Amino acid sequence: LICYTAALAFVPPSVRPPSDTALALQSNLNEYLNVQINEFFKKPVPLFIKNYLEVKQESPPVQQEFDLFEIASAAPRDPGVPRPLWSVILASLPTGLVLYGYYKFCVEEELLEMKLAAGKKSRGFGGFGTLGPFTCGLVLGPIAAVLHLPGGINWATAGIIFIYYTQFLLYDRVNELYKQEGLEPPLTVWWCWPIFFPFNLIVGLRQVHFLSQYFYRQRGVDTPPNDPVADFFPFIKAPKFSCQAFVTTPKLWSCLLSNQKDIDPSTLPDPLQDFLKIGAEQENPAKKR
């Protein structure tokens, strides 16, 4: 609450210098709370870091090919940098998910800038506004617990809840980008809830893949390079599917099972069938009514 109140009191600068015709519109966009929160957490960052992390607009012809080092270290750009799933995993695991945090920062900054540049309101909080509250919560929680300060470890819990909320928003915004292209939204957003393991992991992997495909198209790449991880686990790149389809379709699990027949749902254990019924109700609310 302290962070949100301070953010409301802070008047941020423009995210990018607006044209004369867009000055009033840009000023209104900067009044949105999520933009103010992003600017609030950006303010204490050293200038040289902010300069590096500023979203940089590429002039045509835009870059279309990236090596692993470029993908892992590239600052946010417009159009966004395509970061294939294999590269995100390869960079994240050896660094204890530190570079996944950087990936999260970059895509949040890029998506926020895309909306503001188009004169539209964004539901995202930007990179600083996403990782700032999360990091503060994780740091303040243990300190508050040890010092017996108000809130205690609940600060850390609040940070975790907030980062889950931003993931929910991210999945929904990726779907929105596909709708704008006239394509089927690829992500089942409600799978993000942690109680729906492994589907929360599946939708996270699919988000990385489909967002990278979108950014490739934005850079004029009609046929993006193959992703070996998505090729080996077809559920990552497959069109949108239901919980039951995943459980009963072995060919979705791995390319090694491409010749396996589908599983009869009636042969599944009763608890699993009950779970799939809940999933079906969430995926088809009209049938539920």
PDB file of C-alpha atoms in Angstrom:
ATOM      1  CA  LEU A   1       0.000   0.000   0.000  1.00  0.00           C
ATOM      2  CA  ILE A   2       2.881   2.371   0.746  1.00  0.00           C
ATOM      3  CA  CYS A   3       4.369   1.701  -2.711  1.00  0.00           C
ATOM      4  CA  TYR A   4       1.023   2.230  -4.431  1.00  0.00           C
ATOM      5  CA  THR A   5       0.361   5.478  -2.541  1.00  0.00           C
ATOM      6  CA  ALA A   6       3.818   6.785  -3.390  1.00  0.00           C
ATOM      7  CA  ALA A   7       3.311   5.803  -7.013  1.00  0.00           C
ATOM      8  CA  LEU A   8       0.077   7.763  -7.167  1.00  0.00           C
ATOM      9  CA  ALA A   9       1.879  10.846  -5.888  1.00  0.00           C
ATOM     10  CA  PHE A  10       4.698  10.521  -8.397  1.00  0.00           C
ATOM     11  CA  VAL A  11       4.292  12.293 -11.727  1.00  0.00           C
ATOM     12  CA  PRO A  12       6.346  10.279 -14.235  1.00  0.00           C
ATOM     13  CA  PRO A  13       8.097  11.495 -17.361  1.00  0.00           C
ATOM     14  CA  SER A  14       6.975  10.267 -20.774  1.00  0.00           C
ATOM     15  CA  VAL A  15       7.935   6.716 -21.590  1.00  0.00           C
ATOM     16  CA  ARG A  16       9.156   7.941 -24.951  1.00  0.00           C
ATOM     17  CA  PRO A  17       9.309  11.485 -26.345  1.00  0.00           C
ATOM     18  CA  PRO A  18       5.892  12.038 -27.982  1.00  0.00           C
ATOM     19  CA  SER A  19       5.223  13.867 -31.206  1.00  0.00           C
ATOM     20  CA  ASP A  20       3.446  17.231 -31.059  1.00  0.00           C
ATOM     21  CA  THR A  21       0.170  15.690 -32.233  1.00  0.00           C
ATOM     22  CA  ALA A  22       0.340  12.940 -29.611  1.00  0.00           C
ATOM     23  CA  LEU A  23       1.453  15.075 -26.640  1.00  0.00           C
ATOM     24  CA  ALA A  24      -1.949  15.338 -24.968  1.00  0.00           C
ATOM     25  CA  LEU A  25      -2.711  11.654 -25.496  1.00  0.00           C
ATOM     26  CA  GLN A  26       0.683  10.598 -24.133  1.00  0.00           C
ATOM     27  CA  SER A  27       0.158  12.803 -21.093  1.00  0.00           C
ATOM     28  CA  ASN A  28      -3.149  11.075 -20.393  1.00  0.00           C
ATOM     29  CA  LEU A  29      -1.611   7.638 -20.800  1.00  0.00           C
ATOM     30  CA  ASN A  30       1.049   8.462 -18.224  1.00  0.00           C
ATOM     31  CA  GLU A  31      -1.697   9.086 -15.678  1.00  0.00           C
ATOM     32  CA  TYR A  32      -2.559   5.375 -15.573  1.00  0.00           C
ATOM     33  CA  LEU A  33      -1.595   3.752 -12.295  1.00  0.00           C
ATOM     34  CA  ASN A  34       0.403   0.908 -13.834  1.00  0.00           C
ATOM     35  CA  VAL A  35       2.567   3.371 -15.798  1.00  0.00           C
ATOM     36  CA  GLN A  36       3.136   5.421 -12.645  1.00  0.00           C
ATOM     37  CA  ILE A  37       4.116   2.311 -10.704  1.00  0.00           C
ATOM     38  CA  ASN A  38       6.618   1.388 -13.413  1.00  0.00           C
ATOM     39  CA  GLU A  39       8.119   4.898 -13.302  1.00  0.00           C
ATOM     40  CA  PHE A  40       8.175   4.882  -9.489  1.00  0.00           C
ATOM     41  CA  PHE A  41      10.301   1.735  -9.334  1.00  0.00           C
ATOM     42  CA  LYS A  42      12.444   2.946 -12.221  1.00  0.00           C
ATOM     43  CA  LYS A  43      13.323   6.226 -10.498  1.00  0.00           C
ATOM     44  CA  PRO A  44      15.961   4.913  -8.004  1.00  0.00           C
ATOM     45  CA  VAL A  45      17.736   2.763 -10.628  1.00  0.00           C
ATOM     46  CA  PRO A  46      21.204   4.144 -11.556  1.00  0.00           C
ATOM     47  CA  LEU A  47      21.141   6.204 -14.734  1.00  0.00           C
ATOM     48  CA  PHE A  48      23.558   4.017 -16.704  1.00  0.00           C
ATOM     49  CA  ILE A  49      21.377   0.971 -16.048  1.00  0.00           C
ATOM     50  CA  LYS A  50      18.214   2.819 -17.040  1.00  0.00           C
ATOM     51  CA  ASN A  51      19.896   3.966 -20.228  1.00  0.00           C
ATOM     52  CA  TYR A  52      20.824   0.383 -21.112  1.00  0.00           C
ATOM     53  CA  LEU A  53      17.369  -0.981 -20.277  1.00  0.00           C
ATOM     54  CA  GLU A  54      15.458   1.723 -22.124  1.00  0.00           C
ATOM     55  CA  VAL A  55      13.313   0.330 -24.929  1.00  0.00           C
ATOM     56  CA  LYS A  56      15.176   1.166 -28.114  1.00  0.00           C
ATOM     57  CA  GLN A  57      13.312   1.449 -31.388  1.00  0.00           C
ATOM     58  CA  GLU A  58      15.094  -0.205 -34.296  1.00  0.00           C
ATOM     59  CA  SER A  59      15.224   1.494 -37.655  1.00  0.00           C
ATOM     60  CA  PRO A  60      14.432  -0.586 -40.763  1.00  0.00           C
ATOM     61  CA  PRO A  61      15.689  -3.034 -41.740  1.00  0.00           C
ATOM     62  CA  VAL A  62      15.254  -4.575 -38.295  1.00  0.00           C
ATOM     63  CA  GLN A  63      17.461  -7.423 -37.112  1.00  0.00           C
ATOM     64  CA  GLN A  64      15.980 -10.852 -37.860  1.00  0.00           C
ATOM     65  CA  GLU A  65      18.643 -13.293 -36.638  1.00  0.00           C
ATOM     66  CA  PHE A  66      20.020 -13.521 -33.104  1.00  0.00           C
ATOM     67  CA  ASP A  67      22.613 -15.761 -31.486  1.00  0.00           C
ATOM     68  CA  LEU A  68      22.284 -17.055 -27.914  1.00  0.00           C
ATOM     69  CA  PHE A  69      24.390 -14.288 -26.390  1.00  0.00           C
ATOM     70  CA  GLU A  70      22.343 -11.598 -28.133  1.00  0.00           C
ATOM     71  CA  ILE A  71      19.084 -13.184 -27.014  1.00  0.00           C
ATOM     72  CA  ALA A  72      20.237 -13.519 -23.397  1.00  0.00           C
ATOM     73  CA  SER A  73      21.718 -10.036 -23.104  1.00  0.00           C
ATOM     74  CA  ALA A  74      19.612  -7.910 -25.463  1.00  0.00           C
ATOM     75  CA  ALA A  75      17.935  -4.916 -23.894  1.00  0.00           C
ATOM     76  CA  PRO A  76      14.231  -4.334 -24.616  1.00  0.00           C
ATOM     77  CA  ARG A  77      13.562  -3.238 -28.188  1.00  0.00           C
ATOM     78  CA  ASP A  78      10.758  -2.218 -30.481  1.00  0.00           C
ATOM     79  CA  PRO A  79       9.874  -4.515 -32.236  1.00  0.00           C
ATOM     80  CA  GLY A  80      10.420  -6.909 -29.342  1.00  0.00           C
ATOM     81  CA  VAL A  81      13.303  -9.361 -29.415  1.00  0.00           C
ATOM     82  CA  PRO A  82      12.163 -12.925 -30.237  1.00  0.00           C
ATOM     83  CA  ARG A  83      13.407 -15.119 -27.408  1.00  0.00           C
ATOM     84  CA  PRO A  84      12.781 -18.789 -28.309  1.00  0.00           C
ATOM     85  CA  LEU A  85      12.032 -21.207 -25.495  1.00  0.00           C
ATOM     86  CA  TRP A  86      15.259 -23.177 -25.966  1.00  0.00           C
ATOM     87  CA  SER A  87      17.317 -20.016 -25.434  1.00  0.00           C
ATOM     88  CA  VAL A  88      15.349 -18.917 -22.356  1.00  0.00           C
ATOM     89  CA  ILE A  89      15.801 -22.357 -20.750  1.00  0.00           C
ATOM     90  CA  LEU A  90      19.472 -22.574 -21.693  1.00  0.00           C
ATOM     91  CA  ALA A  91      20.177 -19.150 -20.214  1.00  0.00           C
ATOM     92  CA  SER A  92      17.945 -19.528 -17.143  1.00  0.00           C
ATOM     93  CA  LEU A  93      18.869 -22.893 -15.660  1.00  0.00           C
ATOM     94  CA  PRO A  94      22.640 -22.315 -15.182  1.00  0.00           C
ATOM     95  CA  THR A  95      21.946 -18.898 -13.625  1.00  0.00           C
ATOM     96  CA  GLY A  96      19.366 -20.123 -11.117  1.00  0.00           C
ATOM     97  CA  LEU A  97      16.529 -18.458 -13.067  1.00  0.00           C
ATOM     98  CA  VAL A  98      18.214 -15.041 -12.794  1.00  0.00           C
ATOM     99  CA  LEU A  99      18.128 -14.655 -16.577  1.00  0.00           C
ATOM    100  CA  TYR A 100      14.495 -15.733 -16.584  1.00  0.00           C
ATOM    101  CA  GLY A 101      13.886 -12.700 -14.389  1.00  0.00           C
ATOM    102  CA  TYR A 102      15.651 -10.609 -17.024  1.00  0.00           C
ATOM    103  CA  TYR A 103      13.484 -12.220 -19.717  1.00  0.00           C
ATOM    104  CA  LYS A 104      10.388 -11.322 -17.697  1.00  0.00           C
ATOM    105  CA  PHE A 105      11.620  -7.759 -17.318  1.00  0.00           C
ATOM    106  CA  CYS A 106      12.318  -7.323 -21.034  1.00  0.00           C
ATOM    107  CA  VAL A 107       9.023  -8.672 -22.360  1.00  0.00           C
ATOM    108  CA  GLU A 108       7.031  -6.624 -19.834  1.00  0.00           C
ATOM    109  CA  GLU A 109       8.881  -3.454 -20.897  1.00  0.00           C
ATOM    110  CA  GLU A 110       8.426  -4.252 -24.590  1.00  0.00           C
ATOM    111  CA  LEU A 111       4.708  -4.968 -24.298  1.00  0.00           C
ATOM    112  CA  LEU A 112       4.080  -1.845 -22.217  1.00  0.00           C
ATOM    113  CA  GLU A 113       5.958   0.312 -24.726  1.00  0.00           C
ATOM    114  CA  MET A 114       4.034  -1.245 -27.634  1.00  0.00           C
ATOM    115  CA  LYS A 115       0.732  -0.167 -26.090  1.00  0.00           C
ATOM    116  CA  LEU A 116       1.865   3.322 -25.155  1.00  0.00           C
ATOM    117  CA  ALA A 117       3.402   3.901 -28.583  1.00  0.00           C
ATOM    118  CA  ALA A 118       0.066   2.924 -30.139  1.00  0.00           C
ATOM    119  CA  GLY A 119      -1.765   5.378 -27.870  1.00  0.00           C
ATOM    120  CA  LYS A 120      -3.522   2.594 -25.970  1.00  0.00           C
ATOM    121  CA  LYS A 121      -3.819   1.696 -22.320  1.00  0.00           C
ATOM    122  CA  SER A 122      -1.740  -1.283 -21.210  1.00  0.00           C
ATOM    123  CA  ARG A 123      -2.768  -3.699 -18.494  1.00  0.00           C
ATOM    124  CA  GLY A 124       0.864  -4.609 -17.850  1.00  0.00           C
ATOM    125  CA  PHE A 125       3.117  -2.895 -15.300  1.00  0.00           C
ATOM    126  CA  GLY A 126       6.312  -2.784 -17.368  1.00  0.00           C
ATOM    127  CA  GLY A 127       9.581  -4.398 -16.325  1.00  0.00           C
ATOM    128  CA  PHE A 128      10.314  -2.141 -13.355  1.00  0.00           C
ATOM    129  CA  GLY A 129       6.699  -2.166 -12.190  1.00  0.00           C
ATOM    130  CA  THR A 130       6.577  -5.964 -12.358  1.00  0.00           C
ATOM    131  CA  LEU A 131       9.857  -6.976 -10.731  1.00  0.00           C
ATOM    132  CA  GLY A 132      10.035  -3.985  -8.362  1.00  0.00           C
ATOM    133  CA  PRO A 133       7.086  -4.888  -6.083  1.00  0.00           C
ATOM    134  CA  PHE A 134       7.969  -8.596  -6.310  1.00  0.00           C
ATOM    135  CA  THR A 135      11.579  -8.012  -5.241  1.00  0.00           C
ATOM    136  CA  CYS A 136      10.597  -5.584  -2.497  1.00  0.00           C
ATOM    137  CA  GLY A 137       8.130  -8.089  -1.120  1.00  0.00           C
ATOM    138  CA  LEU A 138      10.673 -10.920  -1.070  1.00  0.00           C
ATOM    139  CA  VAL A 139      13.261  -8.712   0.646  1.00  0.00           C
ATOM    140  CA  LEU A 140      10.939  -7.018   3.128  1.00  0.00           C
ATOM    141  CA  GLY A 141       9.174 -10.235   4.190  1.00  0.00           C
ATOM    142  CA  PRO A 142      12.082 -11.966   5.982  1.00  0.00           C
ATOM    143  CA  ILE A 143      13.357  -8.654   7.406  1.00  0.00           C
ATOM    144  CA  ALA A 144       9.936  -7.769   8.773  1.00  0.00           C
ATOM    145  CA  ALA A 145       9.547 -11.269  10.229  1.00  0.00           C
ATOM    146  CA  VAL A 146      12.925 -11.150  12.015  1.00  0.00           C
ATOM    147  CA  LEU A 147      12.378  -7.620  13.342  1.00  0.00           C
ATOM    148  CA  HIS A 148       8.709  -8.321  14.209  1.00  0.00           C
ATOM    149  CA  LEU A 149       7.534  -5.450  12.038  1.00  0.00           C
ATOM    150  CA  PRO A 150       3.905  -5.062  10.894  1.00  0.00           C
ATOM    151  CA  GLY A 151       3.049  -7.438   8.072  1.00  0.00           C
ATOM    152  CA  GLY A 152       5.935  -9.792   8.789  1.00  0.00           C
ATOM    153  CA  ILE A 153       6.452 -12.535   6.249  1.00  0.00           C
ATOM    154  CA  ASN A 154       3.185 -11.519   4.585  1.00  0.00           C
ATOM    155  CA  TRP A 155       5.166  -8.958   2.575  1.00  0.00           C
ATOM    156  CA  ALA A 156       6.859 -11.846   0.796  1.00  0.00           C
ATOM    157  CA  THR A 157       3.497 -13.539   0.244  1.00  0.00           C
ATOM    158  CA  ALA A 158       2.139 -10.336  -1.262  1.00  0.00           C
ATOM    159  CA  GLY A 159       5.106 -10.179  -3.637  1.00  0.00           C
ATOM    160  CA  ILE A 160       4.499 -13.739  -4.816  1.00  0.00           C
ATOM    161  CA  ILE A 161       0.781 -13.104  -5.313  1.00  0.00           C
ATOM    162  CA  PHE A 162       1.605  -9.985  -7.307  1.00  0.00           C
ATOM    163  CA  ILE A 163       4.012 -11.807  -9.656  1.00  0.00           C
ATOM    164  CA  TYR A 164       1.367 -14.485 -10.266  1.00  0.00           C
ATOM    165  CA  TYR A 165      -1.100 -11.743 -11.111  1.00  0.00           C
ATOM    166  CA  THR A 166       1.317 -10.274 -13.658  1.00  0.00           C
ATOM    167  CA  GLN A 167       1.710 -13.732 -15.212  1.00  0.00           C
ATOM    168  CA  PHE A 168      -2.057 -13.972 -15.580  1.00  0.00           C
ATOM    169  CA  LEU A 169      -2.039 -10.583 -17.294  1.00  0.00           C
ATOM    170  CA  LEU A 170       0.876 -11.602 -19.514  1.00  0.00           C
ATOM    171  CA  TYR A 171      -0.894 -14.742 -20.775  1.00  0.00           C
ATOM    172  CA  ASP A 172      -4.048 -12.778 -21.503  1.00  0.00           C
ATOM    173  CA  ARG A 173      -2.093 -10.083 -23.364  1.00  0.00           C
ATOM    174  CA  VAL A 174      -0.348 -12.686 -25.533  1.00  0.00           C
ATOM    175  CA  ASN A 175      -3.788 -14.002 -26.465  1.00  0.00           C
ATOM    176  CA  GLU A 176      -4.841 -10.439 -27.285  1.00  0.00           C
ATOM    177  CA  LEU A 177      -1.859 -10.018 -29.635  1.00  0.00           C
ATOM    178  CA  TYR A 178      -2.895 -13.153 -31.532  1.00  0.00           C
ATOM    179  CA  LYS A 179      -6.503 -11.963 -31.755  1.00  0.00           C
ATOM    180  CA  GLN A 180      -5.303  -8.693 -33.272  1.00  0.00           C
ATOM    181  CA  GLU A 181      -3.564 -10.724 -35.992  1.00  0.00           C
ATOM    182  CA  GLY A 182      -6.736 -12.696 -36.660  1.00  0.00           C
ATOM    183  CA  LEU A 183      -5.225 -15.851 -35.158  1.00  0.00           C
ATOM    184  CA  GLU A 184      -6.586 -18.220 -32.523  1.00  0.00           C
ATOM    185  CA  PRO A 185      -5.462 -17.277 -28.987  1.00  0.00           C
ATOM    186  CA  PRO A 186      -2.994 -20.037 -28.029  1.00  0.00           C
ATOM    187  CA  LEU A 187      -3.056 -19.877 -24.209  1.00  0.00           C
ATOM    188  CA  THR A 188      -5.531 -21.156 -21.631  1.00  0.00           C
ATOM    189  CA  VAL A 189      -5.145 -18.367 -19.088  1.00  0.00           C
ATOM    190  CA  TRP A 190      -6.720 -20.025 -16.039  1.00  0.00           C
ATOM    191  CA  TRP A 191      -4.062 -22.752 -16.145  1.00  0.00           C
ATOM    192  CA  CYS A 192      -1.712 -20.253 -14.466  1.00  0.00           C
ATOM    193  CA  TRP A 193      -3.088 -21.084 -10.997  1.00  0.00           C
ATOM    194  CA  PRO A 194      -0.428 -23.045  -9.032  1.00  0.00           C
ATOM    195  CA  ILE A 195      -2.976 -25.663  -7.932  1.00  0.00           C
ATOM    196  CA  PHE A 196      -3.289 -26.828 -11.559  1.00  0.00           C
ATOM    197  CA  PHE A 197       0.156 -28.355 -11.847  1.00  0.00           C
ATOM    198  CA  PRO A 198       1.468 -29.374 -14.374  1.00  0.00           C
ATOM    199  CA  PHE A 199      -0.817 -27.198 -16.506  1.00  0.00           C
ATOM    200  CA  ASN A 200       0.565 -24.001 -14.940  1.00  0.00           C
ATOM    201  CA  LEU A 201       4.018 -25.085 -16.148  1.00  0.00           C
ATOM    202  CA  ILE A 202       2.653 -26.011 -19.588  1.00  0.00           C
ATOM    203  CA  VAL A 203       0.985 -22.625 -20.151  1.00  0.00           C
ATOM    204  CA  GLY A 204       4.181 -20.872 -19.019  1.00  0.00           C
ATOM    205  CA  LEU A 205       6.265 -22.740 -21.585  1.00  0.00           C
ATOM    206  CA  ARG A 206       3.681 -22.063 -24.278  1.00  0.00           C
ATOM    207  CA  GLN A 207       3.677 -18.347 -23.449  1.00  0.00           C
ATOM    208  CA  VAL A 208       7.426 -18.064 -24.039  1.00  0.00           C
ATOM    209  CA  HIS A 209       7.127 -19.960 -27.322  1.00  0.00           C
ATOM    210  CA  PHE A 210       4.124 -18.140 -28.778  1.00  0.00           C
ATOM    211  CA  LEU A 211       5.354 -14.693 -27.763  1.00  0.00           C
ATOM    212  CA  SER A 212       8.657 -15.381 -29.516  1.00  0.00           C
ATOM    213  CA  GLN A 213       6.741 -16.449 -32.630  1.00  0.00           C
ATOM    214  CA  TYR A 214       4.778 -13.195 -32.501  1.00  0.00           C
ATOM    215  CA  PHE A 215       7.933 -11.076 -32.267  1.00  0.00           C
ATOM    216  CA  TYR A 216       9.474 -12.977 -35.184  1.00  0.00           C
ATOM    217  CA  ARG A 217       6.445 -12.060 -37.302  1.00  0.00           C
ATOM    218  CA  GLN A 218       6.717  -8.444 -36.177  1.00  0.00           C
ATOM    219  CA  ARG A 219      10.258  -8.487 -37.558  1.00  0.00           C
ATOM    220  CA  GLY A 220       9.136  -9.850 -40.910  1.00  0.00           C
ATOM    221  CA  VAL A 221      10.239 -13.458 -40.343  1.00  0.00           C
ATOM    222  CA  ASP A 222       7.498 -15.589 -41.905  1.00  0.00           C
ATOM    223  CA  THR A 223       9.166 -18.895 -41.017  1.00  0.00           C
ATOM    224  CA  PRO A 224      10.845 -18.679 -37.608  1.00  0.00           C
ATOM    225  CA  PRO A 225      13.742 -21.072 -36.921  1.00  0.00           C
ATOM    226  CA  ASN A 226      12.850 -24.406 -35.351  1.00  0.00           C
ATOM    227  CA  ASP A 227      12.863 -24.618 -31.576  1.00  0.00           C
ATOM    228  CA  PRO A 228      14.307 -28.023 -30.540  1.00  0.00           C
ATOM    229  CA  VAL A 229      12.499 -27.943 -27.189  1.00  0.00           C
ATOM    230  CA  ALA A 230       9.130 -27.264 -28.817  1.00  0.00           C
ATOM    231  CA  ASP A 231       9.860 -29.902 -31.457  1.00  0.00           C
ATOM    232  CA  PHE A 232      10.580 -32.550 -28.817  1.00  0.00           C
ATOM    233  CA  PHE A 233       7.563 -31.594 -26.660  1.00  0.00           C
ATOM    234  CA  PRO A 234       4.759 -30.952 -29.180  1.00  0.00           C
ATOM    235  CA  PHE A 235       2.364 -29.643 -26.520  1.00  0.00           C
ATOM    236  CA  ILE A 236       4.456 -26.455 -26.435  1.00  0.00           C
ATOM    237  CA  LYS A 237       3.727 -25.453 -30.036  1.00  0.00           C
ATOM    238  CA  ALA A 238       0.427 -27.262 -30.634  1.00  0.00           C
ATOM    239  CA  PRO A 239      -2.752 -25.244 -31.236  1.00  0.00           C
ATOM    240  CA  LYS A 240      -4.823 -24.606 -28.139  1.00  0.00           C
ATOM    241  CA  PHE A 241      -6.007 -27.827 -26.493  1.00  0.00           C
ATOM    242  CA  SER A 242      -8.007 -28.858 -23.432  1.00  0.00           C
ATOM    243  CA  CYS A 243      -6.865 -30.574 -20.233  1.00  0.00           C
ATOM    244  CA  GLN A 244      -8.483 -33.807 -21.366  1.00  0.00           C
ATOM    245  CA  ALA A 245      -6.824 -33.629 -24.777  1.00  0.00           C
ATOM    246  CA  PHE A 246      -3.419 -33.329 -23.128  1.00  0.00           C
ATOM    247  CA  VAL A 247      -3.977 -36.218 -20.731  1.00  0.00           C
ATOM    248  CA  THR A 248      -5.430 -38.551 -23.363  1.00  0.00           C
ATOM    249  CA  THR A 249      -3.150 -37.683 -26.316  1.00  0.00           C
ATOM    250  CA  PRO A 250       0.357 -39.159 -25.849  1.00  0.00           C
ATOM    251  CA  LYS A 251       1.561 -37.640 -29.134  1.00  0.00           C
ATOM    252  CA  LEU A 252       1.307 -34.240 -27.445  1.00  0.00           C
ATOM    253  CA  TRP A 253       3.712 -35.315 -24.689  1.00  0.00           C
ATOM    254  CA  SER A 254       6.743 -36.079 -26.837  1.00  0.00           C
ATOM    255  CA  CYS A 255       7.683 -36.584 -30.467  1.00  0.00           C
ATOM    256  CA  LEU A 256       8.858 -40.065 -29.422  1.00  0.00           C
ATOM    257  CA  LEU A 257       5.198 -40.989 -28.842  1.00  0.00           C
ATOM    258  CA  SER A 258       3.905 -39.729 -32.190  1.00  0.00           C
ATOM    259  CA  ASN A 259       2.603 -43.193 -33.154  1.00  0.00           C
ATOM    260  CA  GLN A 260       0.794 -43.879 -29.880  1.00  0.00           C
ATOM    261  CA  LYS A 261      -2.978 -44.124 -29.895  1.00  0.00           C
ATOM    262  CA  ASP A 262      -5.134 -41.792 -27.838  1.00  0.00           C
ATOM    263  CA  ILE A 263      -6.206 -42.953 -24.378  1.00  0.00           C
ATOM    264  CA  ASP A 264      -9.872 -43.701 -23.655  1.00  0.00           C
ATOM    265  CA  PRO A 265     -10.924 -41.141 -20.972  1.00  0.00           C
ATOM    266  CA  SER A 266     -13.189 -43.713 -19.308  1.00  0.00           C
ATOM    267  CA  THR A 267     -10.135 -45.818 -18.426  1.00  0.00           C
ATOM    268  CA  LEU A 268      -8.548 -43.048 -16.362  1.00  0.00           C
ATOM    269  CA  PRO A 269      -8.665 -43.132 -12.529  1.00  0.00           C
ATOM    270  CA  ASP A 270     -11.814 -41.584 -11.078  1.00  0.00           C
ATOM    271  CA  PRO A 271     -10.031 -38.666  -9.334  1.00  0.00           C
ATOM    272  CA  LEU A 272      -8.384 -37.730 -12.631  1.00  0.00           C
ATOM    273  CA  GLN A 273     -11.704 -37.927 -14.473  1.00  0.00           C
ATOM    274  CA  ASP A 274     -13.242 -35.611 -11.861  1.00  0.00           C
ATOM    275  CA  PHE A 275     -10.372 -33.155 -12.309  1.00  0.00           C
ATOM    276  CA  LEU A 276     -10.814 -33.192 -16.085  1.00  0.00           C
ATOM    277  CA  LYS A 277     -14.535 -32.502 -15.679  1.00  0.00           C
ATOM    278  CA  ILE A 278     -13.676 -29.380 -13.666  1.00  0.00           C
ATOM    279  CA  GLY A 279     -11.281 -28.357 -16.407  1.00  0.00           C
ATOM    280  CA  ALA A 280     -13.937 -28.929 -19.069  1.00  0.00           C
ATOM    281  CA  GLU A 281     -16.361 -26.672 -17.181  1.00  0.00           C
ATOM    282  CA  GLN A 282     -13.747 -23.911 -17.025  1.00  0.00           C
ATOM    283  CA  GLU A 283     -12.910 -24.261 -20.733  1.00  0.00           C
ATOM    284  CA  ASN A 284     -16.557 -24.451 -21.850  1.00  0.00           C
ATOM    285  CA  PRO A 285     -18.594 -22.177 -19.532  1.00  0.00           C
ATOM    286  CA  ALA A 286     -21.516 -22.185 -21.981  1.00  0.00           C
ATOM    287  CA  LYS A 287     -21.926 -25.939 -21.589  1.00  0.00           C
ATOM    288  CA  LYS A 288     -21.792 -25.532 -17.812  1.00  0.00           C
ATOM    289  CA  ARG A 289     -24.802 -23.190 -17.938  1.00  0.00           C
TER     290      ARG A 289
END
